[in-house]
């Protein structure tokens, strides 16, 4: 029962960062890295590049923010949000590549990559496609068995991580509407992305109640350890600022997962 | 005096491999990896990609071939052979990225990256541009201080490596004509790439005499520990085969550098 | 009845060309353009680039070869052979872009683009996906209503072209095995690509009999006006040479479609 | 004498637009296209892509904005602002490609490409490198001899255009500081990009006085027919809005060049 909970569990606050090209404009990312506890850094496939990755890693280390590899399809024009029929063996190689590249950038900054999170269409594919999820997990295991897999509750990625002996963490979304089956309302639906007020409310509900109000008004249990704000949601920086403040107001303990 | 040498020093035989996209055609590379002692693998910038890199690493491990990171400009259309005005700080990040990606692929194959060699226009830039060379060396040091820098004798890269505490190895070319100042005849000159017969002769001359006959007929001392065949030289596989046989005939000891 | 045909219809012989990057290696393409009557030029998405396109157009004009736009997915790593979930509206824009770019290159060479043929996974998608096929046709109509659509018999692209008032031409394949339902044996099957002897025989059978022997030995009627050799089939240049000679021997009239 | 001028000449107001990837975020561009008289659309090399180009063309036609091809180096990571050693013959082909692609997108939207303007490092190269400028002009002539070349006063591009029989238009910058020799203060200088107040003042000065106050306080004659705001200048949309209002206040006639 919701009312019985007296002490909200610790919650990690993360943002997708480094979703740009080149070195000419990363000001919002700098802001994110002062506010979040984890940063999912684009690895040059769906967005980002070596220069941005290096900068993100340095900022993350400066602000003691946990570094995650945001691995995606090599489809910059589609921002990694279009399905690409990458075979599992290709996905294995592309995960090695992206994670390895970020590990080097993180090491150069005096940090390390703590987790791996698929992006966009690959994130959604890994919900149900066990072969794809297993390929990602296999690449993680080989590169660094301490890497943590991050995915939605129920994702095949979490199951594969468990099978592969990797730790994993369940993720909730601040700025995206949930359907009553626990999936995200797809971006093709105009109500997919929440406005700021609703997003802040949803963050607090998830963090303190272990539940989320879905787009049909029902209450869905949702236990997660990390909350994500998308870097390209309009006014994402303001949103993260307000979410952080609101979480503190309701007594949530904002701290990275172990 | 040339005639006095009785025992040719050990020589490493290397090829540039993985200079393709995708998984649809790498047959020559498979051949190379049965013949060489070192393989310089393109890292997805001037050529190659994750799928090819993974395959190259696996073949290299199978055949006990040393793995090198062939880092280049992110200019696939120019095959890394056009100058790109990448700032040293960008070059540092791009070297981290490429070497890190290959390290992960090598580790997955049960191997490791032993050396780093710039490609094309970046190789030539590192001959004289100490800032660029230092950026590459700094990235190498941070990622893995055991990495060996490979470059032409006299290259700023070798000096920077020494300054940075990295080991380095001098490289000679089998299939490219030398000018009397020790530089390569540029590719814009029709005589830049040697025919097979001349290339085989040059390989033996370098390996056994520590010298090369330049394009004006003079003899130039040239002490190198590794000999490179370019992967895109016409009939490169046949060339490597014949070079290998010829080196054995003249008593050279073909083995990787330490 | 096969035996009754006394005069084989005219047949166009085409190759996929320009499937490279940059200017450093296009020798086979030069050979193709002396042998074929039509050249499907990659437009920089799945392969090729501006430099190669310009060269291909110039060679095509020199040899009076018809120029076609080989439009594909923007997936160079997958060589356009992986499905990418490009929405029809995106496909419309990407076809405009690719065809427009080639038109400019052709005009500069004193030629013109005569036809459009989707490549790889897009070619296969257009067999059945009427929305995708309609998007391609719409882009063609807008750019130049004289463009001819090229596709397999039965393809949705041919039907959409007819609906949109565009002419179209049915295509057969020299180097790919047919299944008994008229589809190509997929590339994942080791028997997908025919050896040279079988390919030459298939070319003649299609050109003179209006039929093809499928991979289960049955004879399938197949009426096409153009025959394609893939540029990346091993020894493609030799294959085209022999196909051309064989077609002449059996009395086929090799000429471009109108 | 400045004070004597009673009727300011007509001035074109342009913005660089479409400098994004994919379809997920172009809201500022939509704003620009309601405010400017000319739009320089990125052609997929330094930025932009087919989907964005199509949208930009449609918006430009809706708002009766003149369409220009903003051609650049194929260096997305460097945003076209790094020198790339593209040979003139390559530049010719790459200009054909980019302009051709935009012509098709413009035609599909019911518009046409009116002018060509190099971007970033290519713009600066064309100031002095006559070979490069001639290559761009030659491509323009071949594709459409009605295309107008846009460049800074004194640029080799303007001279080459005249030689090649093309019309050209001189361009001034709203948001960039001028040095006393008429060049732009380079972006590596922190004072390169003007703040809003100074930018608005500079726009009015150029439009009404035919002169600009340089970074050392001197007054430099500067006769231009079009004024450009960079799309990636911070708060560019607000800047364009205020520039437009200010130009009207001072009596400038904002209209496209012929």
CSV table of C-alpha atoms in Angstrom, one decimal, chain A residues 45 74-75 77-78 81-87 90 94, chain C residues 45 74-75 77-78 81-87 90 94:
chain,number,residue,atom,x,y,z
A,45,UNK,CA,26.9,6.3,-33.3
A,74,UNK,CA,24.9,4.0,-36.2
A,75,UNK,CA,22.1,6.1,-37.6
A,77,UNK,CA,20.3,11.0,-39.3
A,78,UNK,CA,17.6,9.1,-37.4
A,81,UNK,CA,15.3,6.3,-33.1
A,82,UNK,CA,14.7,4.3,-36.2
A,83,UNK,CA,14.9,0.5,-36.2
A,84,UNK,CA,18.0,-0.7,-38.1
A,85,UNK,CA,18.2,-4.4,-38.8
A,86,UNK,CA,21.6,-4.9,-37.2
A,87,UNK,CA,22.3,-8.6,-36.7
A,90,UNK,CA,27.0,-7.0,-35.6
A,94,UNK,CA,29.2,-2.3,-32.3
C,45,UNK,CA,24.1,6.8,-49.2
C,74,UNK,CA,22.0,5.8,-45.7
C,75,UNK,CA,23.8,2.9,-44.1
C,77,UNK,CA,28.4,0.1,-42.9
C,78,UNK,CA,25.6,-2.2,-43.9
C,81,UNK,CA,21.7,-4.4,-47.3
C,82,UNK,CA,20.2,-4.0,-43.8
C,83,UNK,CA,16.6,-2.9,-43.3
C,84,UNK,CA,16.4,0.6,-41.9
C,85,UNK,CA,13.1,1.8,-40.7
C,86,UNK,CA,13.0,4.9,-42.8
C,87,UNK,CA,9.5,6.4,-42.9
C,90,UNK,CA,11.9,10.4,-45.0
C,94,UNK,CA,16.2,10.9,-49.3
